[in-house]
Amino acid sequence: MGLSRYALRTTAVGAVSATLIAGTALGLAPTAQAASAGVDFVDITGDGGTILKANVVKPAGADGTHRYPLLVMPTSWALPQIEYLAQAQKLADSGYVVVTYNVRGFWQSGGEIEVAGPPDIADASKVIDWALANTPADAQHIGMAGVSYGAGISLLAAGHDKRIKAVASLSGWADLIDSIYSGRTQHSQAAALLNGAGTITGRPSAELQQVFKDFFASNLAKEQDMLNWGAKRSATTYLDQINANGAAIMMANGWGDTIFPPNQYADFYEKLTGPKRLEFRPGDHATAELTGLFGLPNDVWTDTERWFDHYLKGDDNGIDREQPVELKSRSTGGYEGYPDWKSVGATQRKIALAGTTTIHTNVDSGADGGIIFLSSILDQIAQLPPVASIPLLPRYWAAVWQSEKYTSAQYVRGNTKLHTTLTPTKESGTLVAYLYDVGPLGLGKLVSNAPYTFHGRTPGKPFGVDLELFSTAYDVPAGHRLALVVDTVDPLYIEHNPSGAQLTFSSPANDPSYVSIPLREQ
């Protein structure tokens, strides 16, 4: 188990490098436009006197005689301040003052990486203060937007600054712990990517370095400290404040986001009481927004501008009358609208997990969630998710249950839920559940997955397990089956199975085991 942790961290170096290369590429296109875009490069004094490097783009002809809606855009993790210039120019051309800034701790901005801590939230307000004092920005019409890290900061700022009237949070998080520690399991590739990129392009604080150290070391003595650290940086903690402030909030994410999985966004969305919109599309972390950062046509950025046009400019563009939950299936190209998240998977179909099955731990059975970024991008572009031959999976290390063949297409939408009874031979352990679409030849395409870890259990004593797999939208063709596979090792996660451990799954008569599949109404 220990060797695999270091191997996973090493594997993520390639993903870090790819991210930085992408960041450089993103910088090239906006930089070429900077000279003609009327961009002002400025220094803004943030919280505690920290200098933040920023860009200002104003509407053509802005001379101070007219006030314009203000958009403030914090950068993504590890990307430079020119990240949003293509979109900033488009927004300025349509009548916004746009201020984009490099968050503290990265690139030329001062300070240390605080991971959306109190200084970062205070910085957002300082940037707003500066914009109101130094640009023709309208104090009554202020919005925030960002991708990834900028999305998380924007959402948090909406709970701390009442001046923010609208937010577009793209590929961000609402619950940081549920993003990289769901099922009490470390999402090691995601965390290694963040850690590596932050170390290369920024200055991690001592607190952050300790958090990562405890995270990768599986230091249970520090678990509650980590939970408290994450809660301080999660919009869910400030839900009441966000609702009280009433900002119109749009959130968008990819089904295959391996850093901030969609479940936590959907849960948060349902609890918002103000104007809101939720969009999910195929792709991994920030890949759905990527082409828009080059200034190319992009659905996410189009809807973002429409959102701000309505809630900051007052344009009657109809976005407030559309179905607020918009989904694009991983299998088809069309959009589907729903009145709320609970309507997405309105029908639940259960597959019984009958009998008693014992598996051994510590070996990857061949069923896994793929590789961060690569797998979900292949699914996004070519509809090629991770695959496994279900008949060939070794039952010594994998438990497998299958449905009957479906006579009609099954439209999986939302959160698949696993309920079972587990009896371990050790006090700690990890399992990973996978849902596969299985074709006539037994080849399974991954529909969803999720990890689950337990500690402090009595060996030999059964207990109930309820696990929600990551939300998705996937169409299972007629003539195919669905299969649930459970094993104990996955490259995406740190596992906690002692050597020689076994896991037994059973289905007591008074508490049957099942997997509940959410289906779109036919």
Short mmCIF file of C-alpha atoms in Angstrom, two decimals, residues 109-483:
data_model
loop_
_atom_site.label_atom_id
_atom_site.label_comp_id
_atom_site.label_asym_id
_atom_site.label_seq_id
_atom_site.Cartn_x
_atom_site.Cartn_y
_atom_site.Cartn_z
CA SER A 109 1.44 37.94 -7.15
CA GLY A 110 2.74 38.16 -3.60
CA GLY A 111 1.89 36.08 -0.58
CA GLU A 112 1.56 32.33 -0.20
CA ILE A 113 -0.99 29.80 -1.44
CA GLU A 114 -3.83 29.74 1.09
CA VAL A 115 -6.25 27.50 -0.90
CA ALA A 116 -9.22 29.88 -0.84
CA GLY A 117 -8.61 30.70 2.80
CA PRO A 118 -9.71 33.94 4.51
CA PRO A 119 -6.94 36.04 2.88
CA ASP A 120 -8.10 34.93 -0.59
CA ILE A 121 -11.70 35.88 0.16
CA ALA A 122 -10.57 39.22 1.56
CA ASP A 123 -8.49 39.74 -1.61
CA ALA A 124 -11.63 39.44 -3.75
CA SER A 125 -13.25 42.30 -1.84
CA LYS A 126 -10.06 44.36 -2.08
CA VAL A 127 -10.07 43.91 -5.86
CA ILE A 128 -13.68 45.09 -5.98
CA ASP A 129 -12.74 48.11 -3.85
CA TRP A 130 -9.88 48.95 -6.22
CA ALA A 131 -12.05 48.57 -9.34
CA LEU A 132 -14.74 50.88 -7.96
CA ALA A 133 -12.11 53.50 -7.14
CA ASN A 134 -10.06 53.24 -10.35
CA THR A 135 -12.38 52.19 -13.19
CA PRO A 136 -15.82 53.25 -14.49
CA ALA A 137 -17.38 50.27 -12.65
CA ASP A 138 -20.94 50.41 -11.32
CA ALA A 139 -21.08 49.59 -7.60
CA GLN A 140 -24.64 48.29 -7.96
CA HIS A 141 -23.85 45.70 -10.63
CA ILE A 142 -20.93 43.48 -9.61
CA GLY A 143 -20.28 39.87 -10.61
CA MET A 144 -17.54 37.31 -10.11
CA ALA A 145 -16.53 34.42 -12.33
CA GLY A 146 -13.74 31.92 -12.60
CA VAL A 147 -12.62 28.48 -13.63
CA SER A 148 -11.47 25.89 -11.07
CA TYR A 149 -9.69 27.76 -8.25
CA GLY A 150 -11.21 31.02 -9.44
CA ALA A 151 -14.63 29.35 -9.38
CA GLY A 152 -14.23 28.27 -5.77
CA ILE A 153 -13.06 31.70 -4.66
CA SER A 154 -15.93 33.39 -6.52
CA LEU A 155 -18.51 31.16 -4.84
CA LEU A 156 -17.01 31.73 -1.40
CA ALA A 157 -16.81 35.48 -1.96
CA ALA A 158 -20.56 35.56 -2.64
CA GLY A 159 -21.08 34.59 0.99
CA HIS A 160 -18.77 37.29 2.34
CA ASP A 161 -19.38 40.36 0.16
CA LYS A 162 -22.97 41.52 -0.31
CA ARG A 163 -21.98 43.69 -3.25
CA ILE A 164 -21.63 40.59 -5.45
CA LYS A 165 -24.91 40.18 -7.33
CA ALA A 166 -24.08 37.33 -9.72
CA VAL A 167 -21.56 34.48 -9.90
CA ALA A 168 -20.46 32.00 -12.58
CA SER A 169 -18.57 29.17 -10.89
CA LEU A 170 -17.08 26.97 -13.61
CA SER A 171 -15.49 23.59 -12.76
CA GLY A 172 -15.15 24.58 -9.13
CA TRP A 173 -16.08 23.15 -5.77
CA ALA A 174 -18.70 23.75 -3.13
CA ASP A 175 -17.33 21.13 -0.71
CA LEU A 176 -13.55 20.76 -0.80
CA ILE A 177 -13.42 17.66 1.40
CA ASP A 178 -16.15 15.86 -0.53
CA SER A 179 -14.15 16.63 -3.67
CA ILE A 180 -10.78 15.09 -2.80
CA TYR A 181 -11.68 12.96 0.25
CA SER A 182 -15.08 11.51 -0.66
CA GLY A 183 -15.92 8.20 0.94
CA ARG A 184 -13.19 8.97 3.47
CA THR A 185 -10.72 8.09 0.71
CA GLN A 186 -7.86 10.23 -0.57
CA HIS A 187 -8.20 11.09 -4.26
CA SER A 188 -4.45 10.80 -4.64
CA GLN A 189 -3.98 11.64 -8.31
CA ALA A 190 -6.09 14.79 -7.96
CA ALA A 191 -4.26 15.92 -4.84
CA ALA A 192 -0.85 15.13 -6.34
CA LEU A 193 -1.70 17.21 -9.40
CA LEU A 194 -2.67 20.19 -7.23
CA ASN A 195 0.34 19.76 -4.99
CA GLY A 196 2.79 19.44 -7.87
CA ALA A 197 1.39 22.34 -9.89
CA GLY A 198 1.25 24.56 -6.81
CA THR A 199 4.84 23.79 -5.89
CA ILE A 200 6.11 24.50 -9.41
CA THR A 201 4.21 27.73 -10.07
CA GLY A 202 3.66 29.14 -6.59
CA ARG A 203 4.60 29.31 -2.94
CA PRO A 204 2.58 26.90 -0.78
CA SER A 205 2.08 28.09 2.79
CA ALA A 206 3.49 26.04 5.65
CA GLU A 207 -0.07 25.10 6.59
CA LEU A 208 -0.79 23.78 3.10
CA GLN A 209 2.44 21.79 3.00
CA GLN A 210 1.50 20.14 6.30
CA VAL A 211 -2.02 19.37 5.06
CA PHE A 212 -0.64 17.61 1.98
CA LYS A 213 1.91 15.74 4.08
CA ASP A 214 -0.77 14.43 6.45
CA PHE A 215 -3.09 13.69 3.52
CA PHE A 216 -0.63 11.50 1.62
CA ALA A 217 0.61 9.83 4.81
CA SER A 218 -2.97 8.84 5.77
CA ASN A 219 -2.40 10.39 9.17
CA LEU A 220 -5.70 9.64 10.92
CA ALA A 221 -4.57 11.57 13.98
CA LYS A 222 -4.77 14.69 11.81
CA GLU A 223 -7.98 13.77 10.00
CA GLN A 224 -10.24 16.12 11.96
CA ASP A 225 -7.79 18.97 11.47
CA MET A 226 -7.93 18.34 7.73
CA LEU A 227 -11.73 18.26 7.79
CA ASN A 228 -11.81 21.57 9.65
CA TRP A 229 -9.31 23.07 7.20
CA GLY A 230 -11.45 21.98 4.26
CA ALA A 231 -14.71 23.20 5.81
CA LYS A 232 -13.29 26.71 6.19
CA ARG A 233 -12.66 26.67 2.44
CA SER A 234 -16.02 25.24 1.33
CA ALA A 235 -19.05 27.24 0.21
CA THR A 236 -21.32 24.70 1.92
CA THR A 237 -20.09 26.05 5.26
CA TYR A 238 -21.37 29.50 4.33
CA LEU A 239 -24.61 28.40 2.66
CA ASP A 240 -26.81 30.53 4.91
CA GLN A 241 -24.72 33.63 4.20
CA ILE A 242 -24.74 32.96 0.46
CA ASN A 243 -28.52 32.53 0.49
CA ALA A 244 -28.98 35.63 2.61
CA ASN A 245 -26.87 37.72 0.25
CA GLY A 246 -28.97 36.46 -2.66
CA ALA A 247 -26.46 36.46 -5.52
CA ALA A 248 -27.64 34.76 -8.73
CA ILE A 249 -25.40 31.70 -8.99
CA MET A 250 -24.59 29.66 -12.07
CA MET A 251 -22.49 26.52 -11.68
CA ALA A 252 -21.08 24.35 -14.48
CA ASN A 253 -18.96 21.23 -14.38
CA GLY A 254 -17.88 18.12 -16.29
CA TRP A 255 -19.30 14.68 -15.58
CA GLY A 256 -15.81 13.22 -15.40
CA ASP A 257 -14.18 15.93 -13.30
CA THR A 258 -11.49 14.01 -11.41
CA ILE A 259 -10.61 16.94 -9.14
CA PHE A 260 -14.06 18.28 -8.24
CA PRO A 261 -16.61 15.50 -8.98
CA PRO A 262 -20.13 16.68 -9.83
CA ASN A 263 -21.99 15.29 -6.80
CA GLN A 264 -20.90 18.02 -4.43
CA TYR A 265 -22.01 20.74 -6.90
CA ALA A 266 -25.44 19.15 -7.33
CA ASP A 267 -25.93 18.79 -3.57
CA PHE A 268 -25.04 22.44 -3.04
CA TYR A 269 -27.21 23.61 -5.93
CA GLU A 270 -30.31 22.03 -4.40
CA LYS A 271 -29.80 24.03 -1.19
CA LEU A 272 -29.50 27.42 -2.87
CA THR A 273 -32.60 29.59 -2.53
CA GLY A 274 -31.77 32.47 -4.88
CA PRO A 275 -31.66 32.54 -8.69
CA LYS A 276 -29.59 29.56 -9.79
CA ARG A 277 -28.53 27.44 -12.73
CA LEU A 278 -26.66 24.12 -12.95
CA GLU A 279 -24.97 22.77 -16.08
CA PHE A 280 -23.17 19.43 -16.55
CA ARG A 281 -21.37 18.33 -19.72
CA PRO A 282 -18.98 15.55 -20.76
CA GLY A 283 -15.33 16.13 -19.87
CA ASP A 284 -12.80 16.30 -17.08
CA HIS A 285 -11.69 19.20 -14.96
CA ALA A 286 -12.13 22.52 -16.84
CA THR A 287 -12.04 20.82 -20.25
CA ALA A 288 -15.57 21.96 -21.14
CA GLU A 289 -14.50 25.62 -20.78
CA LEU A 290 -11.11 25.22 -22.43
CA THR A 291 -11.86 26.35 -26.00
CA GLY A 292 -13.50 29.49 -24.65
CA LEU A 293 -10.22 30.54 -23.06
CA PHE A 294 -8.83 30.77 -26.59
CA GLY A 295 -11.76 32.95 -27.61
CA LEU A 296 -13.42 30.16 -29.61
CA PRO A 297 -17.19 29.49 -29.51
CA ASN A 298 -18.02 27.69 -26.30
CA ASP A 299 -21.37 26.83 -24.72
CA VAL A 300 -20.18 27.34 -21.14
CA TRP A 301 -18.90 30.86 -21.78
CA THR A 302 -21.93 31.73 -23.90
CA ASP A 303 -24.24 30.83 -21.02
CA THR A 304 -21.94 32.65 -18.58
CA GLU A 305 -22.28 35.88 -20.57
CA ARG A 306 -26.06 35.40 -20.86
CA TRP A 307 -26.22 34.88 -17.09
CA PHE A 308 -24.42 38.14 -16.38
CA ASP A 309 -26.32 40.01 -19.10
CA HIS A 310 -29.58 39.16 -17.37
CA TYR A 311 -28.61 39.56 -13.72
CA LEU A 312 -26.20 42.49 -14.04
CA LYS A 313 -27.49 44.34 -17.10
CA GLY A 314 -31.14 43.42 -16.80
CA ASP A 315 -31.37 42.02 -20.34
CA ASP A 316 -34.53 40.02 -20.99
CA ASN A 317 -32.69 37.19 -22.75
CA GLY A 318 -34.84 34.38 -21.37
CA ILE A 319 -32.19 32.58 -19.36
CA ASP A 320 -34.28 33.01 -16.21
CA ARG A 321 -37.22 31.23 -17.91
CA GLU A 322 -35.24 28.22 -19.13
CA GLN A 323 -35.08 24.96 -17.23
CA PRO A 324 -32.45 25.74 -14.57
CA VAL A 325 -30.73 22.33 -14.74
CA GLU A 326 -29.14 21.71 -18.14
CA LEU A 327 -27.39 18.42 -18.89
CA LYS A 328 -25.59 16.98 -21.88
CA SER A 329 -25.31 13.19 -21.96
CA ARG A 330 -21.92 11.59 -22.45
CA SER A 331 -23.53 9.44 -25.15
CA THR A 332 -25.42 12.00 -27.24
CA GLY A 333 -24.91 15.58 -28.34
CA GLY A 334 -28.18 17.13 -27.21
CA TYR A 335 -29.07 19.10 -24.09
CA GLU A 336 -31.77 18.11 -21.62
CA GLY A 337 -33.53 20.52 -19.29
CA TYR A 338 -34.94 19.76 -15.83
CA PRO A 339 -36.74 21.89 -13.24
CA ASP A 340 -34.42 20.71 -10.43
CA TRP A 341 -31.76 18.14 -9.65
CA LYS A 342 -34.09 15.60 -8.06
CA SER A 343 -36.01 15.38 -11.35
CA VAL A 344 -32.92 14.30 -13.27
CA GLY A 345 -33.07 10.65 -12.18
CA ALA A 346 -36.79 10.54 -11.43
CA THR A 347 -37.05 6.76 -11.84
CA GLN A 348 -35.02 4.38 -9.69
CA ARG A 349 -34.40 0.83 -10.89
CA LYS A 350 -32.78 -1.59 -8.46
CA ILE A 351 -30.44 -4.44 -9.30
CA ALA A 352 -30.37 -7.04 -6.52
CA LEU A 353 -26.93 -7.98 -5.23
CA ALA A 354 -27.87 -11.45 -4.10
CA GLY A 355 -25.78 -14.09 -2.38
CA THR A 356 -22.54 -13.88 -0.45
CA THR A 357 -19.26 -12.96 -2.14
CA THR A 358 -15.76 -12.73 -0.67
CA ILE A 359 -12.89 -10.94 -2.36
CA HIS A 360 -9.22 -10.57 -1.45
CA THR A 361 -7.59 -7.17 -1.29
CA ASN A 362 -4.38 -5.38 -2.35
CA VAL A 363 -4.55 -6.23 -6.07
CA ASP A 364 -6.09 -4.20 -8.89
CA SER A 365 -8.55 -6.53 -10.58
CA GLY A 366 -8.46 -4.64 -13.86
CA ALA A 367 -11.52 -2.57 -13.09
CA ASP A 368 -10.50 1.01 -12.43
CA GLY A 369 -11.50 4.63 -12.96
CA GLY A 370 -8.75 5.41 -15.46
CA ILE A 371 -6.13 8.15 -15.42
CA ILE A 372 -6.78 11.71 -14.33
CA PHE A 373 -7.63 13.97 -17.30
CA LEU A 374 -6.71 11.45 -20.00
CA SER A 375 -9.61 9.05 -19.50
CA SER A 376 -12.38 11.63 -19.24
CA ILE A 377 -11.01 13.65 -22.16
CA LEU A 378 -11.10 10.51 -24.33
CA ASP A 379 -14.68 10.00 -23.18
CA GLN A 380 -15.51 13.64 -23.97
CA ILE A 381 -13.96 13.65 -27.44
CA ALA A 382 -14.44 10.07 -28.65
CA GLN A 383 -16.89 8.49 -26.18
CA LEU A 384 -14.15 6.09 -25.07
CA PRO A 385 -14.35 5.71 -21.28
CA PRO A 386 -12.18 3.21 -19.38
CA VAL A 387 -13.09 -0.37 -20.29
CA ALA A 388 -12.83 -3.79 -18.71
CA SER A 389 -13.70 -7.28 -19.87
CA ILE A 390 -16.32 -8.20 -17.28
CA PRO A 391 -16.16 -12.02 -17.85
CA LEU A 392 -12.38 -11.95 -17.45
CA LEU A 393 -12.26 -9.98 -14.20
CA PRO A 394 -10.71 -12.32 -11.59
CA ARG A 395 -13.40 -13.12 -9.01
CA TYR A 396 -10.65 -13.68 -6.44
CA TRP A 397 -10.16 -9.88 -6.35
CA ALA A 398 -13.44 -8.54 -7.78
CA ALA A 399 -17.10 -9.02 -6.92
CA VAL A 400 -19.41 -8.83 -9.95
CA TRP A 401 -23.19 -8.58 -10.26
CA GLN A 402 -25.05 -8.04 -13.54
CA SER A 403 -28.54 -7.08 -14.63
CA GLU A 404 -30.53 -8.88 -17.29
CA LYS A 405 -30.21 -7.64 -20.86
CA TYR A 406 -32.30 -4.55 -21.39
CA THR A 407 -34.83 -4.68 -24.19
CA SER A 408 -34.79 -0.89 -24.55
CA ALA A 409 -32.22 1.85 -24.00
CA GLN A 410 -31.64 2.89 -20.39
CA TYR A 411 -30.88 6.56 -19.78
CA VAL A 412 -28.78 6.73 -16.60
CA ARG A 413 -29.03 10.20 -15.06
CA GLY A 414 -27.77 11.36 -11.67
CA ASN A 415 -26.48 9.43 -8.66
CA THR A 416 -26.25 5.63 -8.61
CA LYS A 417 -26.46 4.33 -5.04
CA LEU A 418 -24.99 1.16 -3.59
CA HIS A 419 -26.36 -0.47 -0.44
CA THR A 420 -24.76 -3.63 0.91
CA THR A 421 -23.62 -5.43 4.04
CA LEU A 422 -19.87 -5.76 4.48
CA THR A 423 -17.91 -8.05 6.78
CA PRO A 424 -14.16 -7.30 6.92
CA THR A 425 -11.34 -9.40 8.32
CA LYS A 426 -9.43 -6.28 9.40
CA GLU A 427 -10.44 -3.07 11.18
CA SER A 428 -9.64 -0.86 8.16
CA GLY A 429 -10.23 -1.25 4.46
CA THR A 430 -11.09 0.34 1.12
CA LEU A 431 -13.42 -0.74 -1.64
CA VAL A 432 -14.13 0.90 -4.99
CA ALA A 433 -17.47 0.41 -6.73
CA TYR A 434 -17.84 0.64 -10.52
CA LEU A 435 -20.90 0.69 -12.73
CA TYR A 436 -20.30 -0.67 -16.25
CA ASP A 437 -22.30 -0.73 -19.47
CA VAL A 438 -21.69 -4.27 -20.72
CA GLY A 439 -22.05 -5.09 -24.42
CA PRO A 440 -22.87 -8.46 -26.02
CA LEU A 441 -19.20 -9.55 -25.98
CA GLY A 442 -18.76 -8.75 -22.30
CA LEU A 443 -16.76 -5.55 -22.76
CA GLY A 444 -17.72 -3.06 -20.08
CA LYS A 445 -17.56 0.70 -20.54
CA LEU A 446 -17.28 2.65 -17.30
CA VAL A 447 -20.43 4.56 -16.39
CA SER A 448 -19.41 5.73 -12.91
CA ASN A 449 -17.37 4.82 -9.84
CA ALA A 450 -16.65 5.92 -6.27
CA PRO A 451 -14.38 4.83 -3.39
CA TYR A 452 -15.28 3.95 0.20
CA THR A 453 -12.92 3.58 3.18
CA PHE A 454 -13.63 2.44 6.72
CA HIS A 455 -11.58 2.50 9.93
CA GLY A 456 -12.14 1.21 13.43
CA ARG A 457 -14.47 -1.67 12.50
CA THR A 458 -14.55 -4.95 14.42
CA PRO A 459 -13.11 -7.77 12.28
CA GLY A 460 -15.76 -10.39 11.53
CA LYS A 461 -18.67 -8.10 12.42
CA PRO A 462 -20.93 -7.07 9.49
CA PHE A 463 -22.02 -3.48 8.96
CA GLY A 464 -24.06 -1.59 6.39
CA VAL A 465 -22.45 0.37 3.57
CA ASP A 466 -24.20 3.12 1.62
CA LEU A 467 -22.17 4.63 -1.19
CA GLU A 468 -23.21 7.21 -3.77
CA LEU A 469 -21.34 6.88 -7.06
CA PHE A 470 -20.31 10.00 -8.96
CA SER A 471 -23.15 11.62 -10.89
CA THR A 472 -23.32 11.05 -14.60
CA ALA A 473 -25.51 11.00 -17.72
CA TYR A 474 -24.97 7.91 -19.84
CA ASP A 475 -27.17 6.05 -22.33
CA VAL A 476 -27.07 2.24 -22.15
CA PRO A 477 -28.06 0.75 -25.53
CA ALA A 478 -30.79 -1.86 -25.89
CA GLY A 479 -29.35 -5.38 -25.67
CA HIS A 480 -26.72 -4.34 -23.12
CA ARG A 481 -26.51 -5.00 -19.38
CA LEU A 482 -25.39 -3.00 -16.40
CA ALA A 483 -22.79 -4.53 -14.10
#
